[in-house]
Amino acid sequence: MAKKSRSSSGLNVLFIGNSFTSRNDLPGLIARLAEARGKTMHHRLVFAGGAPLRAHWNAGKAGEAIRKGKYDYVVLQEQSTLPVKNAARMHENIRLFDAVIREAGSKMALYMTWARRQAPETQKAITHAYTQIGKELSATVVPVGNAWQRFLTKRDQPALHDKDDSHPTLAGTYLAACVFFAVLFKESPVGIEDDVVTLSRNGKLLMQKVAWQAVGQKRKAENKTKKTGRDY
């Protein structure tokens, strides 16, 4: 099917997920970062609390939105513990969306989430699960979990996890938004001057740098895989 025309005024992005996407309005935060850099991102969110992607597929609303929305990117966020508990099931869920996204002329983006505060060792499994299905489907992987891991190995403030040890604080969502900005707009978020969250200027700059480093590390790993033919 021929690719549908896209808006010339900016990116048009559909987000499908649960509270890890809706908390602190991640899509809106990305759009505000883009605006601060003179760019535009139109967005829509289809979400249900705690829902895996299969629930969205079965409900039908997400598929209908994909078919009708003329989106540049469709962002899929799986239930946060499924990549650890059952990566094969997660991969099946994501494959459900592949054909409809391609037929709509959109690009799939996978929102790699983070490990629970008390189980940081599970990030390796989360990263591997998203990387594998991303490679299989030629999807864009947004390495938010890797950025969180990079940040948390060196510091614990500002806190990224909320009191439940799972959901993001506003700072955690800000870091996620910086990673999304870097991936979707293909440029560094470092130096963006914004008033979107009540973090210090230095705190924001630190997160912007960590986000860009995480995206750069992902690209280096992908290039190394292409050169060697090995799967990392």
Short mmCIF file of C-alpha atoms in Angstrom, two decimals:
data_model
loop_
_atom_site.label_atom_id
_atom_site.label_comp_id
_atom_site.label_asym_id
_atom_site.label_seq_id
_atom_site.Cartn_x
_atom_site.Cartn_y
_atom_site.Cartn_z
CA MET A 1 0.00 0.00 0.00
CA ALA A 2 1.25 3.47 -0.83
CA LYS A 3 2.39 5.52 2.09
CA LYS A 4 -0.18 8.12 3.13
CA SER A 5 0.75 11.76 3.14
CA ARG A 6 1.94 13.20 6.42
CA SER A 7 1.56 16.64 7.92
CA SER A 8 4.34 19.01 6.89
CA SER A 9 3.93 20.91 10.17
CA GLY A 10 5.66 18.32 12.35
CA LEU A 11 5.57 14.74 13.56
CA ASN A 12 2.28 12.96 14.15
CA VAL A 13 2.68 10.29 16.82
CA LEU A 14 0.28 7.74 18.33
CA PHE A 15 1.14 6.30 21.75
CA ILE A 16 -0.35 2.98 22.84
CA GLY A 17 0.35 1.80 26.37
CA ASN A 18 -0.60 2.08 30.02
CA SER A 19 0.26 4.26 33.00
CA PHE A 20 3.98 4.22 32.19
CA THR A 21 3.02 6.36 29.18
CA SER A 22 0.15 8.34 30.67
CA ARG A 23 1.79 9.21 34.00
CA ASN A 24 2.90 12.85 33.97
CA ASP A 25 1.65 13.10 30.36
CA LEU A 26 4.75 11.77 28.63
CA PRO A 27 3.47 12.53 25.10
CA GLY A 28 2.68 16.12 26.05
CA LEU A 29 6.06 16.54 27.70
CA ILE A 30 7.85 15.37 24.55
CA ALA A 31 5.79 17.83 22.53
CA ARG A 32 6.76 20.68 24.85
CA LEU A 33 10.44 19.82 24.58
CA ALA A 34 10.04 19.84 20.81
CA GLU A 35 8.29 23.20 20.94
CA ALA A 36 11.16 24.64 23.00
CA ARG A 37 13.45 23.61 20.14
CA GLY A 38 11.16 25.13 17.49
CA LYS A 39 9.61 21.83 16.42
CA THR A 40 6.10 20.39 16.46
CA MET A 41 4.77 17.03 17.56
CA HIS A 42 1.08 16.22 17.33
CA HIS A 43 0.10 13.28 19.51
CA ARG A 44 -2.68 10.99 20.62
CA LEU A 45 -2.66 8.52 23.50
CA VAL A 46 -4.60 5.26 23.71
CA PHE A 47 -4.07 3.78 27.17
CA ALA A 48 -5.52 1.60 29.89
CA GLY A 49 -4.03 1.15 33.34
CA GLY A 50 -1.89 -1.97 33.63
CA ALA A 51 -2.86 -3.16 30.16
CA PRO A 52 -0.59 -5.35 28.04
CA LEU A 53 -0.52 -4.70 24.32
CA ARG A 54 -2.67 -7.75 23.64
CA ALA A 55 -5.52 -6.14 25.60
CA HIS A 56 -5.25 -3.06 23.38
CA TRP A 57 -5.26 -5.25 20.29
CA ASN A 58 -8.32 -7.18 21.42
CA ALA A 59 -10.21 -4.00 22.34
CA GLY A 60 -9.84 -2.70 18.77
CA LYS A 61 -9.53 1.01 19.57
CA ALA A 62 -5.77 1.07 19.02
CA GLY A 63 -5.99 -0.68 15.66
CA GLU A 64 -8.68 1.70 14.49
CA ALA A 65 -6.58 4.69 15.55
CA ILE A 66 -3.58 3.35 13.62
CA ARG A 67 -5.60 2.85 10.44
CA LYS A 68 -7.23 6.28 10.51
CA GLY A 69 -4.62 8.57 12.02
CA LYS A 70 -1.91 8.94 9.35
CA TYR A 71 0.79 8.73 12.00
CA ASP A 72 4.50 9.04 11.36
CA TYR A 73 5.20 6.84 14.38
CA VAL A 74 3.12 4.42 16.42
CA VAL A 75 4.73 3.97 19.84
CA LEU A 76 4.03 0.65 21.59
CA GLN A 77 4.61 0.26 25.33
CA GLU A 78 4.25 -3.25 26.73
CA GLN A 79 3.19 -4.03 30.29
CA SER A 80 6.33 -3.32 32.29
CA THR A 81 7.08 -6.76 33.77
CA LEU A 82 6.12 -8.91 30.77
CA PRO A 83 9.54 -8.60 29.04
CA VAL A 84 11.06 -10.22 32.13
CA LYS A 85 8.36 -12.79 32.88
CA ASN A 86 7.53 -13.87 29.34
CA ALA A 87 9.48 -12.23 26.52
CA ALA A 88 8.02 -14.63 23.97
CA ARG A 89 4.50 -13.50 24.84
CA MET A 90 5.61 -9.86 24.62
CA HIS A 91 7.01 -10.48 21.15
CA GLU A 92 3.74 -12.11 20.07
CA ASN A 93 1.82 -9.08 21.29
CA ILE A 94 4.00 -6.65 19.35
CA ARG A 95 3.80 -8.74 16.18
CA LEU A 96 0.02 -8.34 16.27
CA PHE A 97 0.47 -4.66 15.43
CA ASP A 98 3.13 -5.01 12.76
CA ALA A 99 0.96 -5.48 9.66
CA VAL A 100 -1.58 -2.77 10.49
CA ILE A 101 1.20 -0.25 11.23
CA ARG A 102 2.94 -1.04 7.95
CA GLU A 103 -0.32 -0.90 5.98
CA ALA A 104 -1.03 2.52 7.45
CA GLY A 105 2.36 3.73 6.22
CA SER A 106 3.56 4.38 9.75
CA LYS A 107 6.77 3.43 11.56
CA MET A 108 6.72 1.28 14.70
CA ALA A 109 8.59 2.62 17.73
CA LEU A 110 9.05 0.50 20.85
CA TYR A 111 9.11 2.21 24.24
CA MET A 112 11.72 0.29 26.23
CA THR A 113 10.76 0.76 29.88
CA TRP A 114 12.85 0.39 33.05
CA ALA A 115 13.40 -2.06 35.88
CA ARG A 116 11.64 -1.79 39.21
CA ARG A 117 13.68 0.03 41.85
CA GLN A 118 14.27 -3.14 43.87
CA ALA A 119 15.20 -5.28 40.85
CA PRO A 120 17.72 -3.31 38.76
CA GLU A 121 19.24 -6.55 37.45
CA THR A 122 16.12 -7.14 35.33
CA GLN A 123 17.00 -4.26 33.00
CA LYS A 124 19.20 -6.62 31.03
CA ALA A 125 16.21 -8.84 30.20
CA ILE A 126 14.01 -5.85 29.39
CA THR A 127 16.62 -4.39 27.06
CA HIS A 128 17.20 -7.72 25.35
CA ALA A 129 13.48 -8.34 24.83
CA TYR A 130 12.91 -4.96 23.18
CA THR A 131 16.11 -5.11 21.16
CA GLN A 132 15.32 -8.54 19.76
CA ILE A 133 11.79 -7.77 18.55
CA GLY A 134 12.91 -4.37 17.31
CA LYS A 135 15.56 -6.02 15.18
CA GLU A 136 13.11 -8.64 13.88
CA LEU A 137 10.50 -6.08 12.81
CA SER A 138 12.92 -3.28 11.85
CA ALA A 139 11.26 -1.12 14.48
CA THR A 140 12.77 1.90 16.21
CA VAL A 141 13.65 1.11 19.82
CA VAL A 142 13.50 4.06 22.22
CA PRO A 143 16.00 3.11 24.98
CA VAL A 144 14.40 4.83 27.95
CA GLY A 145 15.24 1.92 30.26
CA ASN A 146 18.90 2.14 29.31
CA ALA A 147 18.92 5.86 30.09
CA TRP A 148 17.39 5.20 33.50
CA GLN A 149 20.00 2.51 34.17
CA ARG A 150 22.82 4.84 33.13
CA PHE A 151 21.50 7.57 35.43
CA LEU A 152 20.86 5.32 38.43
CA THR A 153 24.27 3.64 38.40
CA LYS A 154 25.88 6.97 39.32
CA ARG A 155 23.29 8.87 41.35
CA ASP A 156 20.00 8.56 43.20
CA GLN A 157 18.75 12.15 42.98
CA PRO A 158 16.49 13.37 41.65
CA ALA A 159 14.49 10.20 42.21
CA LEU A 160 13.24 8.59 39.02
CA HIS A 161 10.98 5.96 40.63
CA ASP A 162 7.86 7.05 42.46
CA LYS A 163 7.00 5.73 45.94
CA ASP A 164 5.62 2.49 44.50
CA ASP A 165 9.13 1.66 43.16
CA SER A 166 7.65 1.23 39.69
CA HIS A 167 6.04 4.30 38.15
CA PRO A 168 8.04 7.38 37.19
CA THR A 169 8.29 10.60 39.12
CA LEU A 170 8.11 13.77 37.07
CA ALA A 171 11.91 13.65 36.84
CA GLY A 172 11.71 10.09 35.53
CA THR A 173 9.21 11.12 32.88
CA TYR A 174 11.40 14.08 31.94
CA LEU A 175 14.33 11.75 31.32
CA ALA A 176 12.07 9.50 29.22
CA ALA A 177 10.88 12.51 27.24
CA CYS A 178 14.46 13.55 26.50
CA VAL A 179 15.20 10.08 25.12
CA PHE A 180 12.08 10.18 22.96
CA PHE A 181 13.01 13.62 21.66
CA ALA A 182 16.48 12.39 20.69
CA VAL A 183 15.10 9.35 18.85
CA LEU A 184 12.05 10.86 17.15
CA PHE A 185 13.74 14.08 16.05
CA LYS A 186 17.19 12.54 15.56
CA GLU A 187 19.03 15.27 17.40
CA SER A 188 20.49 15.92 20.81
CA PRO A 189 18.20 17.32 23.52
CA VAL A 190 21.23 18.84 25.27
CA GLY A 191 20.73 22.54 25.80
CA ILE A 192 16.95 22.66 25.44
CA GLU A 193 15.69 25.54 27.55
CA ASP A 194 12.23 24.74 28.85
CA ASP A 195 9.86 25.34 31.72
CA VAL A 196 8.11 21.99 31.52
CA VAL A 197 9.16 20.60 34.92
CA THR A 198 10.31 22.07 38.20
CA LEU A 199 13.84 20.71 38.06
CA SER A 200 16.96 22.79 38.36
CA ARG A 201 18.64 23.90 35.17
CA ASN A 202 21.63 21.71 36.00
CA GLY A 203 19.36 18.77 36.72
CA LYS A 204 17.67 19.11 33.35
CA LEU A 205 20.99 19.45 31.57
CA LEU A 206 22.25 16.30 33.26
CA MET A 207 19.21 14.32 32.13
CA GLN A 208 19.47 15.68 28.62
CA LYS A 209 23.09 14.50 28.46
CA VAL A 210 22.26 11.07 29.88
CA ALA A 211 19.44 10.67 27.34
CA TRP A 212 21.73 11.54 24.43
CA GLN A 213 24.44 9.20 25.73
CA ALA A 214 21.95 6.32 25.96
CA VAL A 215 20.77 6.90 22.40
CA GLY A 216 24.36 7.12 21.21
CA GLN A 217 25.29 3.90 23.00
CA LYS A 218 22.38 2.12 21.35
CA ARG A 219 23.52 3.30 17.92
CA LYS A 220 27.08 2.13 18.58
CA ALA A 221 25.79 -1.32 19.56
CA GLU A 222 23.66 -1.50 16.42
CA ASN A 223 26.59 -0.52 14.21
CA LYS A 224 28.82 -3.10 15.90
CA THR A 225 26.20 -5.78 15.29
CA LYS A 226 25.98 -4.84 11.61
CA LYS A 227 29.77 -4.99 11.18
CA THR A 228 30.31 -8.28 13.01
CA GLY A 229 27.04 -10.03 12.32
CA ARG A 230 26.79 -10.85 16.02
CA ASP A 231 23.70 -10.40 18.17
CA TYR A 232 24.45 -8.47 21.34
#
